[in-house]
PDB file of C-alpha atoms in Angstrom:
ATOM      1  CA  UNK A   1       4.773 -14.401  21.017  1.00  0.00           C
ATOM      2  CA  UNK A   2       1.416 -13.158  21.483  1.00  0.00           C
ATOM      3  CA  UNK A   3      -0.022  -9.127  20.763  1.00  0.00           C
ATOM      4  CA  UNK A   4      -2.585  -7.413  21.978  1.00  0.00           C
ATOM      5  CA  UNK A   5      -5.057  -5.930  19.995  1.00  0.00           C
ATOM      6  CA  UNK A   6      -3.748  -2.352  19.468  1.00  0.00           C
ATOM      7  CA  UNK A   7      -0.439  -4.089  18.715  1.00  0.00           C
ATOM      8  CA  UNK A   8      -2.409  -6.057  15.642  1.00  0.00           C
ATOM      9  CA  UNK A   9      -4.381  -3.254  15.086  1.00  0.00           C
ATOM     10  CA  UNK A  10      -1.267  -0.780  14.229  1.00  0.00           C
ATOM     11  CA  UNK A  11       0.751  -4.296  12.660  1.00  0.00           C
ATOM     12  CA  UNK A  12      -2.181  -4.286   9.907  1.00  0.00           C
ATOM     13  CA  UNK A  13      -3.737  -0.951   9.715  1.00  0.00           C
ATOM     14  CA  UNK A  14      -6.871  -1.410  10.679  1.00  0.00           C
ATOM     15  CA  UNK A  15      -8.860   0.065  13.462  1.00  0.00           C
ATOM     16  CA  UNK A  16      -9.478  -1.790  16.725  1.00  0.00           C
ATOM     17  CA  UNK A  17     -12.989  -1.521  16.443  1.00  0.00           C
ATOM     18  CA  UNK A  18     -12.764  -3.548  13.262  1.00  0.00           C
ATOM     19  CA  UNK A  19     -10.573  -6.381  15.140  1.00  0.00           C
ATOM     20  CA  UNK A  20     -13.682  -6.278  17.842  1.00  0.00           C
ATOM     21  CA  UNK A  21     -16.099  -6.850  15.143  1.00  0.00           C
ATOM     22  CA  UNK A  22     -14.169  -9.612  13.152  1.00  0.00           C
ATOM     23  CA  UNK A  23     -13.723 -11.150  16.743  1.00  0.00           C
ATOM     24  CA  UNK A  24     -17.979 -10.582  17.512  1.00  0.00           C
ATOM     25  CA  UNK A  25     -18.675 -12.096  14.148  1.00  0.00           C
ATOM     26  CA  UNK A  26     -16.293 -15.359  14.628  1.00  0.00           C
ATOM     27  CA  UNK A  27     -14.284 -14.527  11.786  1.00  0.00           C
ATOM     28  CA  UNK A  28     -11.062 -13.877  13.807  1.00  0.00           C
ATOM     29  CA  UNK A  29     -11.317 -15.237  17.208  1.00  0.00           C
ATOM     30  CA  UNK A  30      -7.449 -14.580  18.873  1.00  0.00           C
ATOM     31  CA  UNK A  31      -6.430 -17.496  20.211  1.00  0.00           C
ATOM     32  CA  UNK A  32      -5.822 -16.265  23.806  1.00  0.00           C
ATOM     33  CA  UNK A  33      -6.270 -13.819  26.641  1.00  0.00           C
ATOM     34  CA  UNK A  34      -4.483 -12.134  29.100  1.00  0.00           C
ATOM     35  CA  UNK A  35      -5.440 -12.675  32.618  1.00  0.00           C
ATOM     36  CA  UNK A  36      -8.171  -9.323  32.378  1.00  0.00           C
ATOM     37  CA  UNK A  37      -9.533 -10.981  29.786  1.00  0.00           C
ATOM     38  CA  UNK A  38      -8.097  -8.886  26.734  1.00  0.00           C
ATOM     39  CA  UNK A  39      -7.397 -10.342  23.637  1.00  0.00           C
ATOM     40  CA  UNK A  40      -4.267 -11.675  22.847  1.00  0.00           C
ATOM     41  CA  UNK A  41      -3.134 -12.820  19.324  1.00  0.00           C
ATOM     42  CA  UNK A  42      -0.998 -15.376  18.025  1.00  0.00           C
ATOM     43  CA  UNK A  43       1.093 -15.563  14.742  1.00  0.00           C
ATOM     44  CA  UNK A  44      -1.544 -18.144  12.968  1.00  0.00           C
ATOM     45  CA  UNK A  45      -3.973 -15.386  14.171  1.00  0.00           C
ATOM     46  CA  UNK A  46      -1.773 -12.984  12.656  1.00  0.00           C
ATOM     47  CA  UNK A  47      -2.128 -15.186   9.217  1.00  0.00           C
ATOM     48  CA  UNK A  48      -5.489 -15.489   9.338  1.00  0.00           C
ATOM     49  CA  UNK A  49      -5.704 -11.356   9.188  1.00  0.00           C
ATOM     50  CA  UNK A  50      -3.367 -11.286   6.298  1.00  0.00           C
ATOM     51  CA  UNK A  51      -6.210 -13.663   4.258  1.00  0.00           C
ATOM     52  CA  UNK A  52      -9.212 -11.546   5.370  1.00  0.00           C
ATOM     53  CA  UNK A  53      -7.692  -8.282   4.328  1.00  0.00           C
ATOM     54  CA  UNK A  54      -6.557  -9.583   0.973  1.00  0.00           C
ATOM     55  CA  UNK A  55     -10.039 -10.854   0.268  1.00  0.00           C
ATOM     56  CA  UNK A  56     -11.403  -7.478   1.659  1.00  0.00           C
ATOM     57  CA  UNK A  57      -9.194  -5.356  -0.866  1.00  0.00           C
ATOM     58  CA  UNK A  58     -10.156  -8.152  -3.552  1.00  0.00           C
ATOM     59  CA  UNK A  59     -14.571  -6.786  -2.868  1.00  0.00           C
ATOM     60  CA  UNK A  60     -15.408 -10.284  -1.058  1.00  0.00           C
ATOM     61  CA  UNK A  61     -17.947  -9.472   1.562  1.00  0.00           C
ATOM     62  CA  UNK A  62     -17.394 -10.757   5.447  1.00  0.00           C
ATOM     63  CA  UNK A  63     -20.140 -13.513   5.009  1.00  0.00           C
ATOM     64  CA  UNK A  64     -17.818 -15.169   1.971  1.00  0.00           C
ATOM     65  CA  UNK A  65     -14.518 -14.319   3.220  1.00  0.00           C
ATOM     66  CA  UNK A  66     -15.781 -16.673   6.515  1.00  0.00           C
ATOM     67  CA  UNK A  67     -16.995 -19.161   3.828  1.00  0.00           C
ATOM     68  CA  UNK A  68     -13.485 -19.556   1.984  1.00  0.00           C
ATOM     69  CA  UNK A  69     -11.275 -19.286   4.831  1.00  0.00           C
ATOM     70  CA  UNK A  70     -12.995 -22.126   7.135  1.00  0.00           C
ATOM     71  CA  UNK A  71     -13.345 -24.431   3.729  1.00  0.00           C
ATOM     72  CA  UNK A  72     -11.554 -27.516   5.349  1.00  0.00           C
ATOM     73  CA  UNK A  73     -10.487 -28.335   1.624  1.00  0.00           C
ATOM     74  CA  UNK A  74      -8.442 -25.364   1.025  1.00  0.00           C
ATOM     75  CA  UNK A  75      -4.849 -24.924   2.493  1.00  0.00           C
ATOM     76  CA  UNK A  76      -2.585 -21.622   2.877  1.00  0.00           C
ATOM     77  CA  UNK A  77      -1.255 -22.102  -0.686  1.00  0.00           C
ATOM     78  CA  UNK A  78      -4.195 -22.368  -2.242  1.00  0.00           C
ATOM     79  CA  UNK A  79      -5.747 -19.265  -0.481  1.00  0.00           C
ATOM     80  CA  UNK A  80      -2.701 -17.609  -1.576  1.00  0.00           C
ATOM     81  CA  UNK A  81      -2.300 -18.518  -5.638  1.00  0.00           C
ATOM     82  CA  UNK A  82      -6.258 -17.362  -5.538  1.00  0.00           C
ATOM     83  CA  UNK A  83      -5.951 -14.012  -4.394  1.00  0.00           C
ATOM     84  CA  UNK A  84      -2.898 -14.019  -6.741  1.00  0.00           C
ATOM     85  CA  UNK A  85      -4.904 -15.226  -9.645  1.00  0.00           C
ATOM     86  CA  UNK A  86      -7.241 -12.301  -9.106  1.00  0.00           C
ATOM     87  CA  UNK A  87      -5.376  -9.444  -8.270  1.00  0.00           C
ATOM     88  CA  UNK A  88      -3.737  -9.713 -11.621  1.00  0.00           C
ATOM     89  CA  UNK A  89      -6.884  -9.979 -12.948  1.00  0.00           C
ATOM     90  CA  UNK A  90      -7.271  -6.567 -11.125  1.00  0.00           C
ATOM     91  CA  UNK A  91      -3.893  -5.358 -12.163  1.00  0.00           C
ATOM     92  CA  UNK A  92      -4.833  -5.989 -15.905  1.00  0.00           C
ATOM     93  CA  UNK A  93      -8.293  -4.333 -16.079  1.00  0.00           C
ATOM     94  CA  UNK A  94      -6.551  -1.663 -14.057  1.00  0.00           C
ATOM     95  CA  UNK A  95      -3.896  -0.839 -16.998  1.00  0.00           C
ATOM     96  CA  UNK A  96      -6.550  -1.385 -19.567  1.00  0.00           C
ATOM     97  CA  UNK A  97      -8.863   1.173 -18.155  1.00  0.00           C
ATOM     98  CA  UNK A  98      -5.920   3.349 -17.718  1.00  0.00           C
ATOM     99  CA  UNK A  99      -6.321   3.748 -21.862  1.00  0.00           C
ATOM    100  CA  UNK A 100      -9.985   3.920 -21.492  1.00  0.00           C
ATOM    101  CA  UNK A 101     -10.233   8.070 -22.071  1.00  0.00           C
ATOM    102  CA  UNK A 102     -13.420   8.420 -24.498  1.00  0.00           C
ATOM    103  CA  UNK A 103     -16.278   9.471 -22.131  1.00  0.00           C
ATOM    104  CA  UNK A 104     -13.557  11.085 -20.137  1.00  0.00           C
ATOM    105  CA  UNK A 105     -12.876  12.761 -23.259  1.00  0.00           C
ATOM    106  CA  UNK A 106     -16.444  13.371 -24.344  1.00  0.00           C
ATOM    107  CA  UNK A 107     -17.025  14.628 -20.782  1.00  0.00           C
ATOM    108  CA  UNK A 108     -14.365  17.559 -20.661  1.00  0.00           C
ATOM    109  CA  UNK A 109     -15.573  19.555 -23.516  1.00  0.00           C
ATOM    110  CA  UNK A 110     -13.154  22.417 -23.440  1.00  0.00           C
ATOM    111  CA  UNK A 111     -13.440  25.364 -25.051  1.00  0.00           C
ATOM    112  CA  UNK A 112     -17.482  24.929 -25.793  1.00  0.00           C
ATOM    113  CA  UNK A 113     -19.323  27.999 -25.989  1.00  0.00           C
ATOM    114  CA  UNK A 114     -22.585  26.549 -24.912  1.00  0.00           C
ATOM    115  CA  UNK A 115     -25.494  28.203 -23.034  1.00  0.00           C
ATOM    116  CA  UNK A 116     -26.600  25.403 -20.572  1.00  0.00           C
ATOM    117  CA  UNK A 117     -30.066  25.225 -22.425  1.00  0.00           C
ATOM    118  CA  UNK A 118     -27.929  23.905 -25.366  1.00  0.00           C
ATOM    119  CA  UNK A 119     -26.026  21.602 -23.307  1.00  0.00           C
ATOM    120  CA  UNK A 120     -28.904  20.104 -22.117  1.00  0.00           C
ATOM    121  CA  UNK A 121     -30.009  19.806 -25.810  1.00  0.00           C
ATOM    122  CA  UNK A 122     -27.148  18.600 -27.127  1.00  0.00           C
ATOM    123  CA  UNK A 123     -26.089  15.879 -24.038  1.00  0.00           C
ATOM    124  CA  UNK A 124     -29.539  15.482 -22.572  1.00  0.00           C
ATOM    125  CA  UNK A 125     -28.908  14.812 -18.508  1.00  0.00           C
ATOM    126  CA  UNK A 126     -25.081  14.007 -19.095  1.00  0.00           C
ATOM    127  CA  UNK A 127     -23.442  17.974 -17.827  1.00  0.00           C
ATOM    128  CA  UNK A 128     -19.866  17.179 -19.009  1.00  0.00           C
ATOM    129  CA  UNK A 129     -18.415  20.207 -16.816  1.00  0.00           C
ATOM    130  CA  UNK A 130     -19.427  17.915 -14.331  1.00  0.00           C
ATOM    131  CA  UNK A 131     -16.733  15.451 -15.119  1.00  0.00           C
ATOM    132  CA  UNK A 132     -14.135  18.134 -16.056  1.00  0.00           C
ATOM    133  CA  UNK A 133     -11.823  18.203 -13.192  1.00  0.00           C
ATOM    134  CA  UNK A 134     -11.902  13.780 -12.689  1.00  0.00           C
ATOM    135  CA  UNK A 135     -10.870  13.450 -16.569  1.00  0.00           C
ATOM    136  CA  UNK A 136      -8.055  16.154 -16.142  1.00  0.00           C
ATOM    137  CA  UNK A 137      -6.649  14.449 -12.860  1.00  0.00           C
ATOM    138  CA  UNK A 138      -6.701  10.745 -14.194  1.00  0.00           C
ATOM    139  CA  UNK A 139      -5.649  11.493 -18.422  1.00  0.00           C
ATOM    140  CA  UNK A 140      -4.548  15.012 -18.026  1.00  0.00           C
ATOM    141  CA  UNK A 141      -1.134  13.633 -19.072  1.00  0.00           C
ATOM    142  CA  UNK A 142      -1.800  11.845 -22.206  1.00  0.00           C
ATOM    143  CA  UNK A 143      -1.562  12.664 -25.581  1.00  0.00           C
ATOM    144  CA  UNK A 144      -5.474  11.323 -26.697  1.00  0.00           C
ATOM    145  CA  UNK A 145      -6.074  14.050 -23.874  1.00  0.00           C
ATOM    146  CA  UNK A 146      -4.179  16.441 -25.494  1.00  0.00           C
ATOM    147  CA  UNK A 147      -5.874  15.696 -28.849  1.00  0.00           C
ATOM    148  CA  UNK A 148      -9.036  15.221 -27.608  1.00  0.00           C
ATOM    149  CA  UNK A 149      -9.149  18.896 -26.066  1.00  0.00           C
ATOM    150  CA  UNK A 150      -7.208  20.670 -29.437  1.00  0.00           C
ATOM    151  CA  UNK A 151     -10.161  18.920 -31.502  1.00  0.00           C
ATOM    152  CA  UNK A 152     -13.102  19.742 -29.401  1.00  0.00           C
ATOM    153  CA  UNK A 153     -12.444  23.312 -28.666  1.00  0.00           C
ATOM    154  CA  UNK A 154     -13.346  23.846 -32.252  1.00  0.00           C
ATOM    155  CA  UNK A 155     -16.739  22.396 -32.294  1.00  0.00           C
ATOM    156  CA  UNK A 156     -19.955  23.878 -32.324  1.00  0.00           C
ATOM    157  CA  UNK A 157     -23.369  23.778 -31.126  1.00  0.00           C
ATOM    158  CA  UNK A 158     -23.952  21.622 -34.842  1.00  0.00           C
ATOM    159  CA  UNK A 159     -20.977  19.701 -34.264  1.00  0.00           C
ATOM    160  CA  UNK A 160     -21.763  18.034 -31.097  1.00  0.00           C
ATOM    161  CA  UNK A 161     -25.333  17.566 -32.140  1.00  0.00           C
ATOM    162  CA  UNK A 162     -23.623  15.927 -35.796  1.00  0.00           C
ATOM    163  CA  UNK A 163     -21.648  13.517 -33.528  1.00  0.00           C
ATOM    164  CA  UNK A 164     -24.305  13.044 -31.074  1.00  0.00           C
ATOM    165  CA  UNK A 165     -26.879  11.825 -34.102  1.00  0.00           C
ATOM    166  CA  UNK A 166     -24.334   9.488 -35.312  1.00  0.00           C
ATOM    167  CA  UNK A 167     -23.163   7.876 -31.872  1.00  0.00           C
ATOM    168  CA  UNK A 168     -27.031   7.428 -31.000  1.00  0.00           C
ATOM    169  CA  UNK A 169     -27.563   5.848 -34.779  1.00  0.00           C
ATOM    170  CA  UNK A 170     -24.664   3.089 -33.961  1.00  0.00           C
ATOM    171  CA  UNK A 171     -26.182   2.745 -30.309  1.00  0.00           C
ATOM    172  CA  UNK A 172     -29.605   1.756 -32.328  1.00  0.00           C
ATOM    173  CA  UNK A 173     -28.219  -0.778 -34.572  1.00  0.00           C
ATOM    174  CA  UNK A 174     -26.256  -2.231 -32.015  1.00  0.00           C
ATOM    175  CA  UNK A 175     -28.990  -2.804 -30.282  1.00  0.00           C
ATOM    176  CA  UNK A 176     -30.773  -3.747 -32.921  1.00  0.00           C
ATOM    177  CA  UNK A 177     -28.568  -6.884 -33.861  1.00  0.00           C
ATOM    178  CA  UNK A 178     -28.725  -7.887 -29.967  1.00  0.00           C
ATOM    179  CA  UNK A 179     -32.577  -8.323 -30.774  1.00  0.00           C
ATOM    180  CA  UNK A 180     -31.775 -10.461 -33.892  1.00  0.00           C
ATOM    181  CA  UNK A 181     -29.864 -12.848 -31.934  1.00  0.00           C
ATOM    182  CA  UNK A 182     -26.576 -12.596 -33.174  1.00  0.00           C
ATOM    183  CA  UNK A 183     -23.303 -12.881 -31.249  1.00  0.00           C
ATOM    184  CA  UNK A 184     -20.991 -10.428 -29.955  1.00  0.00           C
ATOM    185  CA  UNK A 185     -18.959 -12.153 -31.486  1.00  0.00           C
ATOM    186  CA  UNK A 186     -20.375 -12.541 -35.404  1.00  0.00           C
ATOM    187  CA  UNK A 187     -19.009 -10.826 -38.140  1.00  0.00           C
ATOM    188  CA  UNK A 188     -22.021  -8.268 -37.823  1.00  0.00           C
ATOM    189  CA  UNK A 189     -21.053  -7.450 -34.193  1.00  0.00           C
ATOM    190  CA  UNK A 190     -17.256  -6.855 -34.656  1.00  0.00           C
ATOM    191  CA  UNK A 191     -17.935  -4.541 -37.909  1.00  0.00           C
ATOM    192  CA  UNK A 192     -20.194  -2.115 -35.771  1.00  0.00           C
ATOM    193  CA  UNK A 193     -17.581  -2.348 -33.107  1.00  0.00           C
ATOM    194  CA  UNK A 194     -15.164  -1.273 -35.959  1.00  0.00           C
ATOM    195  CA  UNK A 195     -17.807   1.355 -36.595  1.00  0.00           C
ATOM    196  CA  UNK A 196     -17.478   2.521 -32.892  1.00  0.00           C
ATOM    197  CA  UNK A 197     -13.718   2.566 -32.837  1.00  0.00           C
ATOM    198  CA  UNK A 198     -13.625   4.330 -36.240  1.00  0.00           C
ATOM    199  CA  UNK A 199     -15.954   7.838 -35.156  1.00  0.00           C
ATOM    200  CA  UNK A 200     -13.951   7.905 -31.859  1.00  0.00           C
ATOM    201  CA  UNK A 201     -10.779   8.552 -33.728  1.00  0.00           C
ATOM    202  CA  UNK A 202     -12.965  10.733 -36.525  1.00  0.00           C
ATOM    203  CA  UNK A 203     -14.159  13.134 -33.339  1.00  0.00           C
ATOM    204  CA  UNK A 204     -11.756  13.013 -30.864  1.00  0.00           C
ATOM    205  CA  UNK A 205      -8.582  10.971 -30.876  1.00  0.00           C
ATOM    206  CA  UNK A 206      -6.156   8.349 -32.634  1.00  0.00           C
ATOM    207  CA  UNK A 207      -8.182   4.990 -31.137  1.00  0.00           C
ATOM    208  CA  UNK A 208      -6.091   1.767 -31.268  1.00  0.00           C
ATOM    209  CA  UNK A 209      -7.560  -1.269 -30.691  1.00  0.00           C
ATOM    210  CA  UNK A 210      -5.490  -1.778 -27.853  1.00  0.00           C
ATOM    211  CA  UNK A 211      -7.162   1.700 -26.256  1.00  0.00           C
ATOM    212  CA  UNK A 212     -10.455   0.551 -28.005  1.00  0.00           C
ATOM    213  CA  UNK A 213     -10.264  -2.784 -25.527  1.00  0.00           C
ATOM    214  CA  UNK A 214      -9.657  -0.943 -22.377  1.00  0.00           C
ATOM    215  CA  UNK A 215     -12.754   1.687 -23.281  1.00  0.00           C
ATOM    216  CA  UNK A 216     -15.190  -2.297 -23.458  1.00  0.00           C
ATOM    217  CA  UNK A 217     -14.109  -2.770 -20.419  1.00  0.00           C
ATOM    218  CA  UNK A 218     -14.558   0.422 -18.741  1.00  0.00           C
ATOM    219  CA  UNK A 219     -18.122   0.464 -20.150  1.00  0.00           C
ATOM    220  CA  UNK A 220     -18.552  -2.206 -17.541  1.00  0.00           C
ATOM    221  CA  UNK A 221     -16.515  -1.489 -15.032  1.00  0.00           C
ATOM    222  CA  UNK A 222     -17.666   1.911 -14.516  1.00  0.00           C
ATOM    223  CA  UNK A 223     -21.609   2.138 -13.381  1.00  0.00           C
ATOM    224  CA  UNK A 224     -21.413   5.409 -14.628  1.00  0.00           C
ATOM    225  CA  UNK A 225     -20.788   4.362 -18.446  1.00  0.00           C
ATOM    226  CA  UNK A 226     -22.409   1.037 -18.087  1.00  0.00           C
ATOM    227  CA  UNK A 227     -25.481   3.072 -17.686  1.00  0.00           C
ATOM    228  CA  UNK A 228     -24.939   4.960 -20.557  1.00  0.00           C
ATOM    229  CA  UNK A 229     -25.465   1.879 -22.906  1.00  0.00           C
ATOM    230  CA  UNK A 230     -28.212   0.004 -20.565  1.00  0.00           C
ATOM    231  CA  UNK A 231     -30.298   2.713 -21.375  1.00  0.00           C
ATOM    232  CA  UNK A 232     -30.125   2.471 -24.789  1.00  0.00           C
ATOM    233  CA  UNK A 233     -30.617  -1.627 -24.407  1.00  0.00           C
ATOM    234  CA  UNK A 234     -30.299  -4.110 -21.107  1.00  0.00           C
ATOM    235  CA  UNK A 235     -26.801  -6.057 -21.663  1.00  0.00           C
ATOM    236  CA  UNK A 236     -25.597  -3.409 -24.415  1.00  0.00           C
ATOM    237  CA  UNK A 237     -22.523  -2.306 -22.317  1.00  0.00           C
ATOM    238  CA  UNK A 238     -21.078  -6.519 -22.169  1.00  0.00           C
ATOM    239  CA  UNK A 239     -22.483  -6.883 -25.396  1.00  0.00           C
ATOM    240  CA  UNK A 240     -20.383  -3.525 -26.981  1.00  0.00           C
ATOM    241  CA  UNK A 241     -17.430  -4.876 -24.780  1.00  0.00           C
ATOM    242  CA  UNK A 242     -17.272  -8.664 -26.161  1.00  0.00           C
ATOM    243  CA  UNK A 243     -17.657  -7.240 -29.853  1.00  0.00           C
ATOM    244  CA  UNK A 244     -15.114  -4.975 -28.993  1.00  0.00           C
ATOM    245  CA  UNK A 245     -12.359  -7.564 -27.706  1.00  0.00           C
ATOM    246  CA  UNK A 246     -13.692 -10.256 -30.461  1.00  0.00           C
ATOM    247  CA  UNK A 247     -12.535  -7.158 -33.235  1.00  0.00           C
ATOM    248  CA  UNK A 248      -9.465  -6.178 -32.178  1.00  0.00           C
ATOM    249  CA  UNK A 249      -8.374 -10.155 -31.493  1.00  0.00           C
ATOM    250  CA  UNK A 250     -10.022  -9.737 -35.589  1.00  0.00           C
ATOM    251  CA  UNK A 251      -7.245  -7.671 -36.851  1.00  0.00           C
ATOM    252  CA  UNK A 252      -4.637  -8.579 -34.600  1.00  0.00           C
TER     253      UNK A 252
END
């Protein structure tokens, strides 16, 4: 049984326009057409589909997607335990970053009685009312949320600029012992990772090392963050994130 290419269109949720362009391309070429010349598709083109949208929703660009799919190596299985092996991949950064609440935290600031020339003083370019409303919708519901906000409301001017001097002291010697040389993963690494986790639960909430993992990865998952740490040093934010993982696997 063959489909036309609204049928497919509406079968996998994509526009017809994209089907046209896949077809234009060569990456999905339906196997038939009608006698006007329309498109008709055929179960293995139906298959085919299914492959190119799970490598879509995986980030593979068009160019690679061709690449993989016309490898005359690979069979249906094997495309199939791949995009398996990396959406959980996905699936577990995913639920780790769903823990990963300290700039979230840092960024909602409630209860702050700052002018916004003190702002600026105290979090340079960052404007944490910026961020206010995205941290409420994604950890509105958690208790380091809840903490977070009942600590914070307290703090003053001093305060933030207290906690800012000390987070920008660790950022230095982090960087610092990237310079030297030494691993992410050396003993000197993993105690200023301890360091890190230690003023996050001092300023804002109860960190676990489990939480303290998903908040590595986040720093390099989320361009926004990663930034935050590249500034202070190229390759800070993986660095940060590998001492992070190698502590908590530390005192595990």
């Amino acid at each position: 049984m063959s489909h036309s290419v609204g049928q497919v269109a509406a079968i996998a949720g994509v526009t017809v326009r994209t089907l046209h362009h896949y077809d234009e391309i060569g990456l999905l070429v339906p196997s038939g057409r009608s006698h006007a010349g329309h498109r008709r598709y055929e179960d293995v083109d139906l298959d085919r589909l299914q492959q190119i949208l799970f490598y879509r929703e995986l980030g593979f660009p068009l160019d690679e997607v061709a690449v993989l799919l016309d490898d005359p190596g690979a069979d249906p299985m094997a495309h199939l335990r791949r995009q398996h092996e990396l959406l959980a991949e996905r699936i577990g950064r995913l639920q780790r970053m769903a823990a990963a609440v300290e700039h979230a935290m840092e960024a909602r600031k409630m209860g702050i009685s700052l002018t916004p020339e003190e702002k600026f003083e105290v979090f340079g370019d960052f404007d944490p009312d910026a961020h206010a409303a995205e941290a409420e919708q994604r950890w509105g519901g958690t208790d380091a949320y809840a903490e977070s906000v009942r600590r914070t409301a307290s703090y003053t001017k001093e305060d933030w600029l207290r906690i800012k001097e000390r987070a920008d002291g660790l950022n230095a010697r982090i960087a610092a012992l990237m310079e030297s040389g030494a691993a992410a993963e050396s003993e000197e690494a993993m105690d200023l990772a301890e360091e890190h986790r230690r003023q996050i639960a001092e300023h804002y909430y109860a960190c676990s090392y489990e939480m303290h993992t998903g908040l590595g990865e986040m720093y390099v998952a989320d361009e926004r963050f990663t930034a935050t740490y590249e500034a202070v040093r190229p390759g800070m934010a993986s660095y940060l994130r590998d001492a992070i993982l190698a502590n908590a696997v530390r005192n595990s």
